Amino acid sequence: QVHLQQWGAGLLKPSETLSLTCAVYGGSFSGNYWSWIRQPPGKGLEWIGEINHSGSTNYNPSLKSRVTMSVDTSKNQFSLKLSSVTAADTAVYYCARAGQDNAWGSYRLYWYFDLWGRGTLVTVSS
Amino acid sequence: QSALTQPTSVSGSPGQSIAISCTGTSSDVGGYDYVSWYQQHPGKVPKLIIYDVSKRPSGVSNRFSGSKSDNTASLTISGLQAEDEADYYCSSYTSNTTMVFGGGTKVTVL
């Protein structure tokens, strides 16, 4: 059964860089699209961006200037970096599978989040 | 990009049917059949309950159904049960090759 395990620093100071990693176990890494989503305490979900196995990215325009996503296919892992954090970046961060290519890699099969990590609470405080 | 618009809260009695709307634009909800819905209980991870506007993943109750008209998608919960009390979020693909969520709707079972 495919599952996602995520980890990263849970407490940051303002201006530091948030860094999270998500590992894929029990299933294919290649041919899939991997997203990061966050949820501030008591608030709704916000899509941060996505990356595929070849490193191609799409980012939320409102966060694009501060976001970097990367993949390590040798470890079946993908990562998120968010720079210059402030208290407004305090949230539970989720990794999720967001899509899959067809068998020939010629088009994307779907655009929804069907597999989620357990979430990591990141708090930004001085 | 602007979040999709959902009502803040919806309530109903056990056994009733309720509907949650999700309004976007022709650049997201109205332009593509890539609307999905998620259920989130307090302190839990969101769970996919509807994808591609109206399809249900295996294992999701058929009391959940989805539809779309123009720029508004809807999630209907029929035969409301106590376990349906949760937050619900819609999501859509956008013309900018991004994804966007709605603000979320709290469902209360009276």
CSV table of C-alpha atoms in Angstrom, one decimal:
chain,number,residue,atom,x,y,z
A,1,GLN,CA,0.0,0.0,0.0
A,2,VAL,CA,1.4,3.3,-1.0
A,3,HIS,CA,1.9,5.8,1.8
A,4,LEU,CA,3.7,9.1,2.3
A,5,GLN,CA,6.0,9.9,5.3
A,6,GLN,CA,7.0,13.5,5.8
A,7,TRP,CA,9.3,15.3,8.2
A,8,GLY,CA,11.0,18.6,8.8
A,9,ALA,CA,11.7,21.3,11.4
A,10,GLY,CA,8.7,22.2,13.4
A,11,LEU,CA,9.8,25.6,14.9
A,12,LEU,CA,11.4,28.4,12.9
A,13,LYS,CA,12.2,32.0,13.6
A,14,PRO,CA,11.1,34.8,11.2
A,15,SER,CA,13.2,35.1,8.1
A,16,GLU,CA,14.4,31.5,8.3
A,17,THR,CA,13.8,28.9,5.6
A,18,LEU,CA,11.2,26.2,6.0
A,19,SER,CA,12.4,22.8,4.8
A,20,LEU,CA,10.2,19.7,4.6
A,21,THR,CA,10.7,16.3,2.9
A,22,CYS,CA,8.2,13.7,1.9
A,23,ALA,CA,9.1,10.1,1.1
A,24,VAL,CA,7.0,7.7,-1.0
A,25,TYR,CA,6.8,4.1,0.2
A,26,GLY,CA,5.2,1.1,-1.3
A,27,GLY,CA,4.5,2.4,-4.7
A,28,SER,CA,5.8,4.2,-7.8
A,29,PHE,CA,7.4,7.6,-7.6
A,30,SER,CA,8.0,8.1,-11.3
A,31,GLY,CA,5.1,9.1,-13.4
A,32,ASN,CA,3.4,10.9,-10.6
A,33,TYR,CA,2.9,14.5,-9.5
A,34,TRP,CA,3.6,15.5,-5.9
A,35,SER,CA,2.1,18.5,-4.1
A,36,TRP,CA,2.5,20.5,-1.0
A,37,ILE,CA,-0.6,21.9,0.7
A,38,ARG,CA,-0.8,23.9,3.9
A,39,GLN,CA,-3.5,24.7,6.4
A,40,PRO,CA,-3.1,27.5,9.0
A,41,PRO,CA,-4.6,26.8,12.4
A,42,GLY,CA,-8.3,27.0,12.2
A,43,LYS,CA,-8.3,28.0,8.5
A,44,GLY,CA,-8.7,26.4,5.1
A,45,LEU,CA,-6.4,24.6,2.7
A,46,GLU,CA,-4.0,26.4,0.5
A,47,TRP,CA,-2.2,24.7,-2.5
A,48,ILE,CA,1.5,25.6,-2.4
A,49,GLY,CA,2.7,23.8,-5.6
A,50,GLU,CA,3.6,20.6,-7.2
A,51,ILE,CA,6.5,18.8,-8.8
A,52,ASN,CA,6.8,15.7,-11.0
A,53,HIS,CA,9.4,12.9,-11.1
A,54,SER,CA,11.4,14.8,-13.6
A,55,GLY,CA,11.5,18.0,-11.6
A,56,SER,CA,9.0,20.0,-13.5
A,57,THR,CA,7.2,22.4,-11.2
A,58,ASN,CA,4.0,24.5,-10.9
A,59,TYR,CA,3.7,27.0,-8.0
A,60,ASN,CA,1.0,29.0,-6.4
A,61,PRO,CA,1.6,32.5,-7.8
A,62,SER,CA,1.1,34.1,-4.4
A,63,LEU,CA,4.1,32.0,-3.0
A,64,LYS,CA,6.1,31.5,-6.1
A,65,SER,CA,8.9,34.0,-5.2
A,66,ARG,CA,9.6,32.1,-2.0
A,67,VAL,CA,9.0,28.5,-2.9
A,68,THR,CA,11.4,25.9,-4.2
A,69,MET,CA,10.5,22.2,-4.8
A,70,SER,CA,12.9,19.5,-5.7
A,71,VAL,CA,12.9,15.7,-6.1
A,72,ASP,CA,15.4,12.9,-5.3
A,73,THR,CA,14.3,10.0,-7.5
A,74,SER,CA,17.1,7.8,-6.0
A,75,LYS,CA,15.3,8.0,-2.6
A,76,ASN,CA,11.7,8.4,-3.8
A,77,GLN,CA,11.6,11.7,-2.0
A,78,PHE,CA,10.4,15.2,-2.8
A,79,SER,CA,11.1,18.4,-0.8
A,80,LEU,CA,9.8,21.9,-0.1
A,81,LYS,CA,11.7,25.0,0.8
A,82,LEU,CA,9.9,28.2,1.7
A,83,SER,CA,12.2,31.2,2.3
A,84,SER,CA,11.8,34.2,4.5
A,85,VAL,CA,9.1,32.8,6.7
A,86,THR,CA,6.8,34.9,8.9
A,87,ALA,CA,4.2,34.1,11.4
A,88,ALA,CA,1.7,34.0,8.5
A,89,ASP,CA,3.4,30.8,7.3
A,90,THR,CA,2.5,29.0,10.5
A,91,ALA,CA,0.5,26.0,9.4
A,92,VAL,CA,0.2,22.3,9.1
A,93,TYR,CA,2.0,21.3,5.9
A,94,TYR,CA,0.8,18.3,4.0
A,95,CYS,CA,2.5,16.4,1.1
A,96,ALA,CA,0.1,14.7,-1.3
A,97,ARG,CA,0.0,12.9,-4.6
A,98,ALA,CA,-1.7,15.1,-7.1
A,99,GLY,CA,-1.8,13.3,-10.4
A,100,GLN,CA,-0.3,10.6,-12.6
A,101,ASP,CA,0.9,10.3,-16.2
A,102,ASN,CA,-0.5,7.7,-18.5
A,103,ALA,CA,1.6,4.7,-19.3
A,104,TRP,CA,3.4,6.5,-22.2
A,105,GLY,CA,3.9,9.7,-20.3
A,106,SER,CA,2.1,11.6,-23.0
A,107,TYR,CA,-0.6,13.2,-20.8
A,108,ARG,CA,-1.7,13.6,-17.3
A,109,LEU,CA,-4.5,11.3,-16.0
A,110,TYR,CA,-5.9,13.4,-13.2
A,111,TRP,CA,-5.8,16.5,-11.1
A,112,TYR,CA,-6.8,15.7,-7.6
A,113,PHE,CA,-5.2,14.8,-4.3
A,114,ASP,CA,-5.8,11.1,-3.6
A,115,LEU,CA,-3.0,10.3,-1.2
A,116,TRP,CA,-1.9,12.5,1.7
A,117,GLY,CA,0.9,12.5,4.3
A,118,ARG,CA,0.0,12.9,8.0
A,119,GLY,CA,1.0,16.6,8.1
A,120,THR,CA,3.7,18.5,9.8
A,121,LEU,CA,2.9,21.5,12.1
A,122,VAL,CA,5.4,24.3,11.4
A,123,THR,CA,5.3,27.2,13.8
A,124,VAL,CA,7.1,30.5,13.1
A,125,SER,CA,7.8,32.5,16.2
A,126,SER,CA,10.5,34.7,17.5
B,1,GLN,CA,-5.2,33.3,-7.7
B,2,SER,CA,-8.5,33.7,-5.7
B,3,ALA,CA,-9.9,30.9,-3.6
B,4,LEU,CA,-13.1,29.3,-4.8
B,5,THR,CA,-16.2,30.5,-2.9
B,6,GLN,CA,-17.9,28.2,-0.5
B,7,PRO,CA,-20.5,28.9,2.2
B,8,THR,CA,-19.0,29.1,5.6
B,9,SER,CA,-21.5,26.7,7.1
B,10,VAL,CA,-24.3,24.4,6.2
B,11,SER,CA,-26.5,22.4,8.6
B,12,GLY,CA,-29.2,19.7,8.4
B,13,SER,CA,-31.0,17.1,10.5
B,14,PRO,CA,-30.2,13.4,10.3
B,15,GLY,CA,-31.7,11.9,7.2
B,16,GLN,CA,-32.0,15.1,5.3
B,17,SER,CA,-30.0,16.1,2.2
B,18,ILE,CA,-27.8,19.2,2.1
B,19,ALA,CA,-25.8,20.8,-0.7
B,20,ILE,CA,-22.6,22.7,-0.6
B,21,SER,CA,-21.8,25.1,-3.4
B,22,CYS,CA,-18.3,25.9,-4.8
B,23,THR,CA,-18.2,29.0,-7.1
B,24,GLY,CA,-15.3,29.9,-9.3
B,25,THR,CA,-14.8,31.3,-12.8
B,26,SER,CA,-14.5,30.1,-16.3
B,27,SER,CA,-10.8,29.8,-15.7
B,28,ASP,CA,-11.2,27.1,-13.2
B,29,VAL,CA,-14.5,25.4,-12.2
B,30,GLY,CA,-16.3,26.4,-15.3
B,31,GLY,CA,-13.5,25.6,-17.7
B,32,TYR,CA,-12.6,22.1,-16.7
B,33,ASP,CA,-14.1,18.9,-15.3
B,34,TYR,CA,-11.4,18.7,-12.7
B,35,VAL,CA,-13.3,19.6,-9.6
B,36,SER,CA,-12.7,17.5,-6.5
B,37,TRP,CA,-14.1,17.5,-2.9
B,38,TYR,CA,-12.4,16.6,0.4
B,39,GLN,CA,-13.8,15.8,3.8
B,40,GLN,CA,-11.8,16.7,6.9
B,41,HIS,CA,-12.7,15.8,10.4
B,42,PRO,CA,-11.1,17.8,13.2
B,43,GLY,CA,-7.5,17.0,13.6
B,44,LYS,CA,-7.5,14.6,10.7
B,45,VAL,CA,-6.0,14.5,7.2
B,46,PRO,CA,-8.3,15.6,4.4
B,47,LYS,CA,-9.9,12.7,2.5
B,48,LEU,CA,-10.9,12.7,-1.2
B,49,ILE,CA,-14.6,12.0,-1.6
B,50,ILE,CA,-15.4,13.2,-5.1
B,51,TYR,CA,-13.1,13.7,-8.2
B,52,ASP,CA,-13.7,14.9,-11.7
B,53,VAL,CA,-16.9,16.7,-10.7
B,54,SER,CA,-19.0,13.6,-9.9
B,55,LYS,CA,-16.9,10.4,-9.5
B,56,ARG,CA,-16.5,8.7,-6.2
B,57,PRO,CA,-13.4,6.8,-5.1
B,58,SER,CA,-13.8,3.2,-4.1
B,59,GLY,CA,-15.1,3.0,-0.6
B,60,VAL,CA,-16.8,6.4,-0.4
B,61,SER,CA,-20.4,6.2,0.4
B,62,ASN,CA,-22.9,6.8,-2.4
B,63,ARG,CA,-24.6,9.3,-0.2
B,64,PHE,CA,-22.0,11.7,-1.5
B,65,SER,CA,-22.6,13.1,-5.0
B,66,GLY,CA,-21.2,15.9,-7.1
B,67,SER,CA,-22.3,18.0,-10.0
B,68,LYS,CA,-21.5,21.2,-11.8
B,69,SER,CA,-23.3,23.9,-13.7
B,70,ASP,CA,-21.4,26.7,-15.3
B,71,ASN,CA,-18.9,28.1,-12.8
B,72,THR,CA,-20.5,26.5,-9.8
B,73,ALA,CA,-19.9,22.9,-8.5
B,74,SER,CA,-22.0,21.3,-5.8
B,75,LEU,CA,-21.5,18.5,-3.3
B,76,THR,CA,-24.7,16.9,-2.1
B,77,ILE,CA,-24.8,14.7,1.0
B,78,SER,CA,-28.0,12.7,1.2
B,79,GLY,CA,-29.3,10.8,4.2
B,80,LEU,CA,-27.2,13.0,6.5
B,81,GLN,CA,-25.6,11.1,9.3
B,82,ALA,CA,-23.8,12.2,12.5
B,83,GLU,CA,-20.5,11.0,11.0
B,84,ASP,CA,-20.8,13.5,8.1
B,85,GLU,CA,-20.2,16.4,10.5
B,86,ALA,CA,-16.9,17.7,9.2
B,87,ASP,CA,-15.3,20.4,7.1
B,88,TYR,CA,-15.6,20.1,3.3
B,89,TYR,CA,-13.3,21.6,0.7
B,90,CYS,CA,-13.6,21.9,-3.1
B,91,SER,CA,-10.6,22.1,-5.4
B,92,SER,CA,-10.2,22.8,-9.1
B,93,TYR,CA,-7.6,22.8,-11.7
B,94,THR,CA,-7.0,26.3,-13.2
B,95,SER,CA,-6.0,27.7,-16.6
B,96,ASN,CA,-2.7,28.7,-15.1
B,97,THR,CA,-1.8,25.0,-14.6
B,98,THR,CA,-2.3,25.4,-10.9
B,99,MET,CA,-4.7,24.1,-8.3
B,100,VAL,CA,-7.0,26.2,-6.1
B,101,PHE,CA,-9.1,25.3,-3.0
B,102,GLY,CA,-12.3,26.7,-1.7
B,103,GLY,CA,-12.4,28.4,1.7
B,104,GLY,CA,-14.1,25.4,3.2
B,105,THR,CA,-17.6,24.6,4.6
B,106,LYS,CA,-18.4,23.4,8.1
B,107,VAL,CA,-21.3,20.9,8.0
B,108,THR,CA,-23.2,20.5,11.2
B,109,VAL,CA,-25.7,17.7,11.9
B,110,LEU,CA,-28.4,19.1,14.1
